[in-house]
C-alpha cells in the first residue's frame, strides 16, 4: 500500500474520542474562589493561572487543529503547499532589479507582448495597493501596446520599478504579508482534509445539528416576543410601516448555517473550489521576480481575487467560498445582507457534546448575539429616541465598567456598542429559555452538588467560562475585552444578582430599575444615569484580583 493509503486507519485510531464535559472540568479545576462572584465574575471564573490552551474555547479549536496536523503528511504531494513551504524558507530574499531583468529577458526574449503582459499584471497589483498612482503608469497601461510605443526597454523599466515598490510595500512585515496571502488556501486544504476524515468517521451524525437548529428556532421565538413587547417599535409611520414589522420580517428570514451541515457533508463544491484554486494559482505563477515568497504572495492574492469574482453569482456562493477558507475557531458570523448566520464548529462541537442544559444555553446566547446583530444598528438610533437613550445608557455603562475592571487598554463604550448590545440582549434571551424550561425551585437545585453551584448559577458560569482568554496579549477594536464583556453583561442582569445573592454594595449588583434595556417591555428610553460610583467597590475588585488564583 502507498503511505497515504496506510495513514487513514492510523488516524482513525488517533482520532480523539471526545467524552469529557469541558464545563465540569473547568469548574472543578480553574475556579478562583479568592475572587467573589459578585466582585469580579470574570476573574472568579477565569483564573490568572490558566494558560490559553486551558480555556474551553481553545480546547474545542485544538480538536480540529490537531486533526489537521495529523493530516499534514497528505500535503507532501500537494504542489501548492510545496510552493508555500519553499517560499516560507525564502522570506529573507531581497529584490534585485538585475536578477529580475535577466529572468524576464530569458522568458520573453524579443516578444514585446510578453513584456507588456508582465507590465499589466504588476500594474493591476500596484494600482490596487497604492494611493495616488502616477498618471504616466495609468496612461501606459492603455497606450503602451500601440504601434508607436512598443518599446521593450521602457516596459521593462516601468515594470521593474513597480515590482521594486511592491517589495518595499511588503518590507515592514514580510512574514505577516506572506501568512495572510497563503492562509486562505492552507485553511481550505485543512478544512477539506478534516471534513473528509470526520465524514468517514461519521462525526457529523453526533455533533448535535438537530439540537442546534431547535435552539435557533427557540431563540427566534424568544426574540420575536421581546420585539413585540417593545412599545416604541409599534408606531406606524406616514407610509404605513413600523419598525416592528420590519424587524419581524428580518427575524423570520434568517437562515442558519453550521459546520457539518450539507455543505460540509457533500464535499463536491469544496473539492471543486480547491481544484479551481490550484489550477488558477499555477496559471498566475508563470512569472518570477527572483524571490519565491514574493511570487507566491501575488499568485495567491490574484487567484483569490479571481475566485471571489467567480463565486459571486449569488450571496450563497459568496458565503460558501468564504466558509471554505474559514479557520476552525470559536466564532459565529451574521451576513446581514443575505440574512444568514454561520456558526463555526468549535463553537458547538466538541465543546457542547457532554455539557449540561446550561452549556447548551451558553451556545444559545451566541446565537442570540448573532441574531441581535440584525437589530442593533446605528440607523435605528436615528429612528427612535427611546432606543437612542437606551443605547447611550448602555454605552456609558460599558465605559464605566471599563474604568473599573480594565486589565489592559480598554475603549469600551460607544466604540464597542455594536458588539456589547447584542451581547447583553443575547444573554438575556438565552436566560429566558432557561426560565421556560425550569421552575423557580428547579433553578435552585444543584447542578454541581460538590461545588454547591445551582442550575441558575450554572448558566452564568457556562457563559463566562467560554470567554476566558489571554487578555493581555489580545487586540480589541469593535469588541470589548472579555473581562469587560462578562462583567458588563452580568452587572446589567438583576437575575445574576439574585442567583449569587449579591449585596447592594457589590460591584456587579443591579436592580431592574438601574439597568439599560435595548428591547423588551422595560425598554422605555429612560436612560439610567450610570456613574462610576454605580459600579461599586472598584478598589476591592482590583485588590482581590491582585491576589491571583
XYZ file of N, CA, C and O in Angstrom, residues 432-532:
404
model
N -33.954 33.534 29.182
C -35.398 33.315 29.092
C -35.701 31.845 28.805
O -36.670 31.289 29.338
N -34.882 31.220 27.948
C -35.078 29.801 27.670
C -34.883 28.959 28.922
O -35.594 27.974 29.139
N -33.897 29.340 29.737
C -33.665 28.616 30.997
C -34.895 28.706 31.891
O -35.336 27.700 32.469
N -35.474 29.897 31.999
C -36.653 30.082 32.850
C -37.880 29.358 32.295
O -38.747 28.936 33.053
N -37.944 29.216 30.973
C -39.068 28.487 30.375
C -38.988 26.999 30.692
O -40.012 26.329 30.846
N -37.785 26.488 30.806
C -37.602 25.041 30.973
C -37.717 24.601 32.432
O -38.125 23.473 32.699
N -37.352 25.479 33.365
C -37.313 25.073 34.772
C -38.144 26.015 35.640
O -38.203 27.232 35.385
N -38.718 25.456 36.686
C -39.432 26.274 37.664
C -38.415 26.977 38.549
O -37.222 26.654 38.542
N -38.899 27.919 39.347
C -38.015 28.636 40.267
C -37.325 27.671 41.228
O -36.130 27.814 41.527
N -38.064 26.695 41.710
C -37.476 25.717 42.629
C -36.418 24.864 41.926
O -35.365 24.559 42.507
N -36.684 24.472 40.697
C -35.720 23.654 39.958
C -34.445 24.434 39.655
O -33.355 23.859 39.609
N -34.581 25.736 39.469
C -33.393 26.556 39.241
C -32.491 26.593 40.469
O -31.276 26.808 40.347
N -33.070 26.358 41.625
C -32.293 26.374 42.864
C -31.651 25.020 43.159
O -30.841 24.895 44.078
N -32.007 23.977 42.379
C -31.374 22.673 42.562
C -29.900 22.765 42.179
O -29.508 23.571 41.313
N -29.075 21.906 42.789
C -27.645 21.927 42.491
C -27.353 21.226 41.167
O -27.759 20.090 40.946
N -26.665 21.932 40.286
C -26.160 21.342 39.049
C -24.851 20.606 39.328
O -24.573 19.539 38.781
N -24.045 21.220 40.194
C -22.786 20.621 40.645
C -22.817 20.584 42.171
O -22.351 21.523 42.837
N -23.361 19.522 42.763
C -23.548 19.470 44.222
C -22.258 19.649 45.014
O -22.253 20.316 46.053
N -21.149 19.070 44.517
C -19.895 19.167 45.270
C -19.350 20.591 45.300
O -18.606 20.961 46.206
N -19.731 21.395 44.299
C -19.291 22.795 44.269
C -20.374 23.740 44.773
O -20.145 24.952 44.846
N -21.543 23.169 45.093
C -22.687 23.965 45.537
C -23.044 25.050 44.511
O -23.353 26.194 44.860
N -23.030 24.652 43.261
C -23.420 25.530 42.159
C -24.814 25.127 41.700
O -25.042 23.986 41.292
N -25.755 26.048 41.767
C -27.131 25.759 41.385
C -27.286 25.760 39.863
O -26.407 26.231 39.126
N -28.424 25.262 39.413
C -28.718 25.264 37.980
C -28.780 26.700 37.457
O -28.327 26.995 36.349
N -29.329 27.591 38.251
C -29.404 29.005 37.887
C -27.998 29.584 37.721
O -27.679 30.218 36.712
N -27.155 29.352 38.707
C -25.781 29.861 38.645
C -24.995 29.217 37.508
O -24.135 29.862 36.878
N -25.308 27.960 37.222
C -24.570 27.218 36.197
C -24.654 27.897 34.838
O -23.696 27.857 34.048
N -25.783 28.536 34.551
C -25.916 29.251 33.279
C -24.877 30.356 33.162
O -24.182 30.482 32.139
N -24.726 31.157 34.198
C -23.772 32.265 34.161
C -22.337 31.750 34.087
O -21.496 32.338 33.389
N -22.062 30.665 34.785
C -20.740 30.061 34.697
C -20.458 29.582 33.269
O -19.359 29.802 32.729
N -21.434 28.919 32.661
C -21.241 28.368 31.316
C -20.964 29.469 30.303
O -20.116 29.317 29.413
N -21.671 30.596 30.414
C -21.416 31.723 29.515
C -20.025 32.282 29.740
O -19.255 32.494 28.792
N -19.667 32.507 30.990
C -18.397 33.174 31.307
C -17.184 32.342 30.932
O -16.216 32.853 30.343
N -17.200 31.053 31.251
C -16.000 30.251 31.030
C -15.682 30.090 29.548
O -14.542 29.789 29.173
N -16.672 30.313 28.688
C -16.410 30.269 27.250
C -15.677 31.510 26.757
O -15.230 31.563 25.609
N -15.569 32.527 27.621
C -14.871 33.747 27.220
C -13.541 33.928 27.948
O -12.962 35.014 27.895
N -13.061 32.909 28.613
C -11.724 33.011 29.213
C -10.698 33.149 28.085
O -10.651 32.320 27.180
N -9.887 34.188 28.138
C -8.887 34.453 27.101
C -7.632 35.057 27.723
O -7.626 35.454 28.884
N -6.597 35.162 26.904
C -5.370 35.848 27.298
C -5.540 37.324 26.951
O -5.155 37.779 25.873
N -6.131 38.069 27.849
C -6.486 39.464 27.578
C -5.266 40.323 27.282
O -5.274 41.155 26.371
N -4.195 40.125 28.052
C -3.023 40.993 27.946
C -2.393 40.937 26.555
O -1.812 41.926 26.094
N -2.512 39.807 25.876
C -1.864 39.645 24.571
C -2.862 39.632 23.417
O -2.588 39.071 22.362
N -4.018 40.233 23.623
C -5.041 40.289 22.584
C -5.261 41.729 22.139
O -5.010 42.673 22.897
N -5.719 41.890 20.903
C -6.060 43.212 20.372
C -7.576 43.351 20.307
O -8.276 42.408 19.971
N -8.062 44.539 20.628
C -9.507 44.766 20.633
C -9.827 46.023 19.839
O -9.207 47.066 20.025
N -10.795 45.899 18.960
C -11.255 47.050 18.178
C -12.748 47.277 18.436
O -13.112 48.079 19.273
N -13.582 46.499 17.721
C -15.021 46.672 17.901
C -15.550 45.894 19.099
O -16.672 46.136 19.543
N -14.759 44.957 19.634
C -15.189 44.178 20.791
C -14.586 44.735 22.084
O -13.471 45.246 22.088
N -15.340 44.578 23.163
C -14.779 44.848 24.485
C -13.884 43.678 24.883
O -14.120 42.543 24.456
N -12.857 43.923 25.709
C -12.092 42.795 26.256
C -13.034 41.837 26.978
O -14.075 42.242 27.505
N -12.655 40.567 27.033
C -13.572 39.550 27.551
C -13.994 39.812 28.992
O -15.135 39.526 29.374
N -13.099 40.337 29.807
C -13.498 40.596 31.198
C -14.546 41.703 31.280
O -15.431 41.674 32.136
N -14.487 42.649 30.342
C -15.492 43.716 30.297
C -16.800 43.164 29.736
O -17.897 43.528 30.190
N -16.703 42.264 28.767
C -17.910 41.652 28.208
C -18.693 40.934 29.314
O -19.907 41.118 29.449
N -17.990 40.105 30.102
C -18.677 39.319 31.124
C -19.164 40.193 32.267
O -20.349 40.169 32.643
N -18.290 40.975 32.852
C -18.707 41.820 33.978
C -19.709 42.885 33.536
O -20.614 43.258 34.298
N -19.559 43.370 32.304
C -20.504 44.361 31.791
C -21.886 43.781 31.591
O -22.898 44.414 31.920
N -21.963 42.551 31.052
C -23.265 41.898 30.843
C -23.951 41.604 32.173
O -25.112 41.954 32.391
N -23.226 40.935 33.066
C -23.885 40.418 34.259
C -24.197 41.508 35.278
O -25.095 41.333 36.108
N -23.492 42.637 35.204
C -23.859 43.759 36.070
C -25.057 44.514 35.506
O -25.512 45.503 36.093
N -25.581 44.046 34.359
C -26.827 44.569 33.791
C -27.959 43.553 33.918
O -29.009 43.719 33.314
N -27.726 42.494 34.713
C -28.734 41.453 34.859
C -29.080 41.243 36.335
O -28.315 40.601 37.078
N -30.204 41.780 36.783
C -30.638 41.533 38.166
C -30.767 40.033 38.463
O -30.627 39.629 39.618
N -30.995 39.231 37.418
C -31.076 37.781 37.611
C -29.753 37.216 38.129
O -29.743 36.261 38.911
N -28.660 37.806 37.699
C -27.344 37.389 38.194
C -27.214 37.730 39.680
O -26.757 36.907 40.482
N -27.611 38.942 40.025
C -27.538 39.359 41.436
C -28.355 38.436 42.320
O -27.931 38.079 43.431
N -29.526 38.027 41.819
C -30.374 37.139 42.597
C -29.745 35.743 42.716
O -29.738 35.138 43.798
N -29.196 35.234 41.614
C -28.629 33.885 41.614
C -27.455 33.758 42.576
O -27.267 32.726 43.214
N -26.667 34.825 42.688
C -25.460 34.765 43.530
C -25.612 35.548 44.834
O -24.647 35.719 45.571
N -26.840 36.019 45.087
C -27.145 36.738 46.327
C -26.181 37.907 46.544
O -25.636 38.116 47.620
N -25.989 38.682 45.468
C -25.122 39.856 45.562
C -25.754 40.907 46.467
O -26.983 41.043 46.537
N -24.914 41.680 47.121
C -25.355 42.753 48.021
C -25.296 44.093 47.281
O -24.550 44.254 46.316
N -26.087 45.069 47.741
C -26.130 46.367 47.044
C -24.778 47.045 46.865
O -24.607 47.820 45.919
N -23.811 46.754 47.740
C -22.511 47.403 47.585
C -21.520 46.543 46.784
O -20.348 46.900 46.654
N -21.981 45.435 46.218
C -21.119 44.610 45.365
C -21.006 45.230 43.973
O -21.986 45.770 43.445
N -19.840 45.147 43.342
C -19.644 45.767 42.021
C -20.618 45.288 40.945
O -20.982 46.057 40.064
N -21.055 44.029 40.992
C -21.916 43.513 39.940
C -23.396 43.500 40.315
O -24.226 42.967 39.582
N -23.729 44.095 41.426
C -25.132 44.136 41.860
C -25.944 45.059 40.964
O -25.480 46.133 40.544
N -27.174 44.642 40.673
C -28.068 45.518 39.908
C -29.513 45.204 40.257
O -29.844 44.115 40.729
N -30.380 46.187 40.020
C -31.818 46.039 40.183
C -32.486 46.438 38.872
O -31.907 47.194 38.074
N -33.711 45.964 38.618
C -34.363 46.207 37.322
C -34.433 47.670 36.910
O -34.323 47.986 35.724
N -34.612 48.562 37.871
C -34.748 49.974 37.504
C -33.401 50.683 37.368
O -33.344 51.893 37.156
N -32.305 49.916 37.484
C -30.965 50.518 37.383
C -30.247 50.147 36.092
O -29.118 50.588 35.880
N -30.872 49.355 35.247
C -30.152 48.843 34.079
C -30.785 49.333 32.773
O -31.868 49.918 32.775
N -30.076 49.084 31.672
C -30.484 49.559 30.348
C -31.086 48.405 29.554
O -30.554 47.291 29.575
N -32.169 48.672 28.842
C -32.833 47.648 28.035
C -33.006 48.177 26.614
O -33.738 49.147 26.395
N -32.331 47.549 25.647
C -32.489 47.974 24.265
C -33.848 47.532 23.715
O -34.466 48.244 22.922
N -34.296 46.357 24.141
C -35.564 45.807 23.657
C -36.320 45.181 24.827
O -35.773 44.965 25.901
N -37.597 44.896 24.591
C -38.412 44.265 25.614
C -39.311 45.254 26.329
O -39.272 46.469 26.065
N -40.144 44.772 27.256
C -41.135 45.626 27.925
C -40.518 46.729 28.767
O -41.168 47.739 29.034
N -39.255 46.564 29.180
C -38.596 47.574 30.020
C -37.823 48.613 29.228
O -37.194 49.495 29.810
N -37.851 48.499 27.894
C -37.143 49.465 27.049
C -38.019 50.702 26.874
O -38.880 50.760 25.997
N -37.802 51.690 27.734
C -38.648 52.892 27.753
C -37.903 54.160 27.352
O -38.481 55.237 27.310
N -36.591 54.036 27.132
C -35.815 55.229 26.815
C -35.572 56.109 28.009
O -35.361 57.309 27.879
N -35.588 55.512 29.215
C -35.429 56.318 30.426
C -33.987 56.735 30.653
O -33.714 57.670 31.388
N -33.031 56.012 30.039
C -31.598 56.312 30.145
C -31.175 56.500 31.593
O -31.013 57.615 32.075
N -30.993 55.386 32.290
C -30.462 55.440 33.660
C -29.109 56.114 33.653
O -28.281 55.886 32.775
N -28.864 56.999 34.591
C -27.597 57.716 34.666
C -26.548 56.858 35.358
O -26.508 56.763 36.580
N -25.710 56.223 34.556
C -24.673 55.352 35.097
C -23.442 56.181 35.434
O -22.979 56.976 34.626
N -22.941 56.025 36.623
C -21.708 56.682 37.021
C -20.751 55.639 37.544
O -21.114 54.501 37.813
N -19.511 56.026 37.693
C -18.518 55.090 38.197
C -18.886 54.594 39.583
O -18.605 53.460 39.952
